[in-house]
Short mmCIF file of C-alpha atoms in Angstrom, two decimals:
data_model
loop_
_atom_site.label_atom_id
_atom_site.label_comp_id
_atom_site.label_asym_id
_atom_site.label_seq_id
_atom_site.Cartn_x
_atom_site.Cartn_y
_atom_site.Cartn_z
CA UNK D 1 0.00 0.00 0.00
CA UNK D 2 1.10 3.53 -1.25
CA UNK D 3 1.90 5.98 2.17
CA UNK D 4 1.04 9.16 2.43
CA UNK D 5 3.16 12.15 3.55
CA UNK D 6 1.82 14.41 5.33
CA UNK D 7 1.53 18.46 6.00
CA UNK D 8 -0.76 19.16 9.06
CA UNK D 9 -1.16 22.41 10.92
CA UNK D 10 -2.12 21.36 14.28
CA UNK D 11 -3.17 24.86 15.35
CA UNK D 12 -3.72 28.34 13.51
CA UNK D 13 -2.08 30.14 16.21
CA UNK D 14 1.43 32.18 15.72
CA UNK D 15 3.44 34.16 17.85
CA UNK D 16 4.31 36.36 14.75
CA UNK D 17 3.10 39.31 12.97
CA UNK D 18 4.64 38.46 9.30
CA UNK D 19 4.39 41.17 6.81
CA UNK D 20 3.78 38.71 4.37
CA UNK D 21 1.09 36.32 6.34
CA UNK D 22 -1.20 34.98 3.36
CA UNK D 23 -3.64 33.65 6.53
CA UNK D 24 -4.13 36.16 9.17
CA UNK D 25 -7.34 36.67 8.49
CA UNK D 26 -8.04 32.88 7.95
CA UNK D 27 -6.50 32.60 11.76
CA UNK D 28 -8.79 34.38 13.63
CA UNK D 29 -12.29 32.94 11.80
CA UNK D 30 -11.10 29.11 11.97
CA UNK D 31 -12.14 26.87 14.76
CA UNK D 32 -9.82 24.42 15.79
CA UNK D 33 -9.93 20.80 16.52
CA UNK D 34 -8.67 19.20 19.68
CA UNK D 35 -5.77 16.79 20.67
CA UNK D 36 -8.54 14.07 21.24
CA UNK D 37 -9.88 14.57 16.98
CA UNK D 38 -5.72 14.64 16.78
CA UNK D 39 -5.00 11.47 18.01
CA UNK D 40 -8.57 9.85 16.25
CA UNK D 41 -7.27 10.79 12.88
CA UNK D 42 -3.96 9.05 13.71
CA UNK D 43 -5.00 5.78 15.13
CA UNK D 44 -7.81 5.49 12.28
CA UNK D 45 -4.46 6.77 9.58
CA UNK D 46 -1.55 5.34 11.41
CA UNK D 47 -1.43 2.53 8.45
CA UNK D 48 -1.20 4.63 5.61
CA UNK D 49 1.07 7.88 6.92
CA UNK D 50 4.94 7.76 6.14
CA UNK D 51 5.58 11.01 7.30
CA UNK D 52 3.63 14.38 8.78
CA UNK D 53 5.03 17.64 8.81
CA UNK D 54 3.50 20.24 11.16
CA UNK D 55 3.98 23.64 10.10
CA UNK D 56 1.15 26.48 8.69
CA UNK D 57 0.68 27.85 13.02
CA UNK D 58 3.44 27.85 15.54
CA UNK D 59 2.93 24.15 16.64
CA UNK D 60 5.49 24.63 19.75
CA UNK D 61 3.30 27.37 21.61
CA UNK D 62 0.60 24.29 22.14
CA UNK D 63 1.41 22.04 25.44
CA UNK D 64 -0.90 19.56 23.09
CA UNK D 65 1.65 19.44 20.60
CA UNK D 66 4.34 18.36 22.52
CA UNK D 67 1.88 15.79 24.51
CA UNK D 68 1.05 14.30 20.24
CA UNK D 69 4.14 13.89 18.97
CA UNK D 70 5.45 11.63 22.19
CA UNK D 71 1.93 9.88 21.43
CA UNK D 72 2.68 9.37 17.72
CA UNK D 73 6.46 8.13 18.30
CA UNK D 74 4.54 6.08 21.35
CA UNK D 75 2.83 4.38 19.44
CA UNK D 76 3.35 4.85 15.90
CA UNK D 77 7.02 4.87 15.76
CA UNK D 78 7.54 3.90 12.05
CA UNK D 79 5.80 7.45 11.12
CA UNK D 80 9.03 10.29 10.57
CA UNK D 81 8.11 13.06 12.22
CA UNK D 82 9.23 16.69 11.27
CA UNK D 83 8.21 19.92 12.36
CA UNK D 84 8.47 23.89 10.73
CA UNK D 85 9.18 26.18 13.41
CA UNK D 86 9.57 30.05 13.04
CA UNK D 87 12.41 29.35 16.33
CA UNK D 88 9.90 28.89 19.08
CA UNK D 89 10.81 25.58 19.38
CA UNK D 90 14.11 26.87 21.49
CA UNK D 91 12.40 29.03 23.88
CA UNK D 92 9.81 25.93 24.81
CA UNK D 93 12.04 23.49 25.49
CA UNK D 94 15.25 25.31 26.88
CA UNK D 95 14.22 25.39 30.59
CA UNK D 96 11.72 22.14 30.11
CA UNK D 97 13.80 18.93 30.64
CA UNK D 98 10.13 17.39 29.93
CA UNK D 99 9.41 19.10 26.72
CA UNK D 100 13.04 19.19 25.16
CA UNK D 101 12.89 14.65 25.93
CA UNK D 102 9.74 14.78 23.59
CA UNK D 103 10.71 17.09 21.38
CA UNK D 104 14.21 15.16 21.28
CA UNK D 105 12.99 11.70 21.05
CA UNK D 106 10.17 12.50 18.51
CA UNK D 107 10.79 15.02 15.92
CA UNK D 108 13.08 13.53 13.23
CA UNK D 109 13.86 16.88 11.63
CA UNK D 110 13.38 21.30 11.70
CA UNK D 111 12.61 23.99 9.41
CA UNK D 112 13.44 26.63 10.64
CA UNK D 113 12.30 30.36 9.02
CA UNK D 114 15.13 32.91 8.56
CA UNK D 115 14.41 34.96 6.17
CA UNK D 116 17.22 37.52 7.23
CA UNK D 117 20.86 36.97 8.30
CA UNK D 118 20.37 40.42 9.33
CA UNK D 119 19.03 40.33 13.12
CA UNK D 120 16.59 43.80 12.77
CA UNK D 121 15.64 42.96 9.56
CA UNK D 122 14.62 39.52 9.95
CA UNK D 123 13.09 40.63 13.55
CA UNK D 124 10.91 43.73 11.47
CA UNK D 125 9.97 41.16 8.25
CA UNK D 126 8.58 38.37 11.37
CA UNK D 127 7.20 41.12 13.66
CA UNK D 128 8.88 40.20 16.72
CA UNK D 129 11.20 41.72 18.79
CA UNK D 130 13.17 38.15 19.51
CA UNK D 131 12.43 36.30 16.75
CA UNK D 132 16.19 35.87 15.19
CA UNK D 133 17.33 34.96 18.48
CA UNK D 134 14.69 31.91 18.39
CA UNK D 135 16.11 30.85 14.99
CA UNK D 136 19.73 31.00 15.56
CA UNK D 137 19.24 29.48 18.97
CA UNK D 138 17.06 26.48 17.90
CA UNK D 139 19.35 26.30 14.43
CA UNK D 140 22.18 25.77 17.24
CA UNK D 141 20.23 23.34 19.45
CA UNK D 142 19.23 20.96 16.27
CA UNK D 143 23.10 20.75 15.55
CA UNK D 144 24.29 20.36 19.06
CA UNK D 145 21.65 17.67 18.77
CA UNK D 146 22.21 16.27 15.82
CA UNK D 147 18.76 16.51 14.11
CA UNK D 148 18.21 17.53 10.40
CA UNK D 149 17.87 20.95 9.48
CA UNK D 150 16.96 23.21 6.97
CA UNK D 151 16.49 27.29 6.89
CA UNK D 152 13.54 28.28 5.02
CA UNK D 153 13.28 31.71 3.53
CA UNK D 154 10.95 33.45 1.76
CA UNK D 155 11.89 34.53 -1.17
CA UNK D 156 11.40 38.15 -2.60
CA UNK D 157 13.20 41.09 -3.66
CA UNK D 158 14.92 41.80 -0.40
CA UNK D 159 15.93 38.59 1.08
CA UNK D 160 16.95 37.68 -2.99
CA UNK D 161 20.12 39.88 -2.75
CA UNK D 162 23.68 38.13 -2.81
CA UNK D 163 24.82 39.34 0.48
CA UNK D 164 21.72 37.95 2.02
CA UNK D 165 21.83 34.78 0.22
CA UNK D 166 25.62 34.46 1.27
CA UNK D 167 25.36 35.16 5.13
CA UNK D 168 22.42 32.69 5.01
CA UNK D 169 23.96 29.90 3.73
CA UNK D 170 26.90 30.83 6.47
CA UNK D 171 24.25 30.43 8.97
CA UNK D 172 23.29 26.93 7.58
CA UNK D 173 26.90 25.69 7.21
CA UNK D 174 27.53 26.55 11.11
CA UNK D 175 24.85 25.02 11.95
CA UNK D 176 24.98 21.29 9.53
CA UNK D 177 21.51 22.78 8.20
CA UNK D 178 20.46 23.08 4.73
CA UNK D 179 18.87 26.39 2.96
CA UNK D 180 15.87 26.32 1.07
CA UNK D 181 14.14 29.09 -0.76
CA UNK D 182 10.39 29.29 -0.96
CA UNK D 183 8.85 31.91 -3.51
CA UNK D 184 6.51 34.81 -2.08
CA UNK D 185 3.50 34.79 -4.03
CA UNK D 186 1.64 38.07 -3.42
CA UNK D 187 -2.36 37.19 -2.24
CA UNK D 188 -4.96 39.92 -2.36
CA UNK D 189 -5.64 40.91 1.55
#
């Protein structure tokens, strides 16, 4: 039987303020479902899912996420498990021996958005006032770790320009991570 591979957003909420967002507006008039319509859709799936990626929200700001994943590598440990993180990931599992053992025994590998090498512009582009701290930080923890990582960037006129381009893929050689380039495509707002 063909397997699946899958891209589930577990949660519309973000910690960000993205210039770009093509879903803020989506965000605030979607309900959600729950850990328990989570964990259905798994053990009814389990058989036919390869892989899941969980990006589209900021996964890491739910305690639910971190309580899924250990209950997908629990019990569905042949499913690869990867997650797309705008850096959160760092700042919820630095001081959380319990949530950095889940995250480290059940996410297989990051993507991690930098869209900047350049701290305040990368910070002003997200919206945050931390936000390439979180990056660089979790970019570090994934290597110290030895997970698979890639930097994802949007890419547009700014971010397009050599120097940017060069001191990005500096960032991913430091760090064992790849760089990958994902096209901004305008939406009406």
């Amino acid at each position: 039987m063909e397997k699946y591979n899958v891209g589930w957003g577990l949660t519309n909420l973000c910690n960000m303020n993205c210039e770009f967002c093509y879903s803020k507006q989506t965000r605030k008039e979607t309900s959600e479902l729950t850990i328990t319509d989570w964990k259905k859709f798994i053990d009814e799936n389990y058989d036919k899912i390869q892989t899941i990626n969980y990006g589209t929200g900021e996964n890491t700001i739910l305690d639910e996420f971190f309580e899924f994943i250990h209950y997908v590598r629990t019990n569905y440990p042949e499913i690869t498990q990867s997650l797309t993180t705008n850096g959160y990931l760092y700042e919820r599992v630095k001081n959380n021996k319990k949530l950095y053992d889940i995250y480290k025994s059940s996410i297989d590998e990051v993507d991690v958005s930098l869209d900047f090498a350049d701290k305040e512009k990368h910070n002003k582009f997200r919206g945050g006032r931390f936000v390439y701290d979180w990056a660089i930080n979790t970019l570090k923890m994934l290597n110290k770790d030895g997970k698979k990582s890639t930097i994802v960037f949007v890419g547009f006129e700014e971010t397009m320009k050599k120097e940017n381009i060069d001191a990005l893929f500096k960032i991913a050689k430091e760090n064992n991570a790849l760089l990958r380039l994902n096209i901004y495509r305008p939406v009406n707002k």
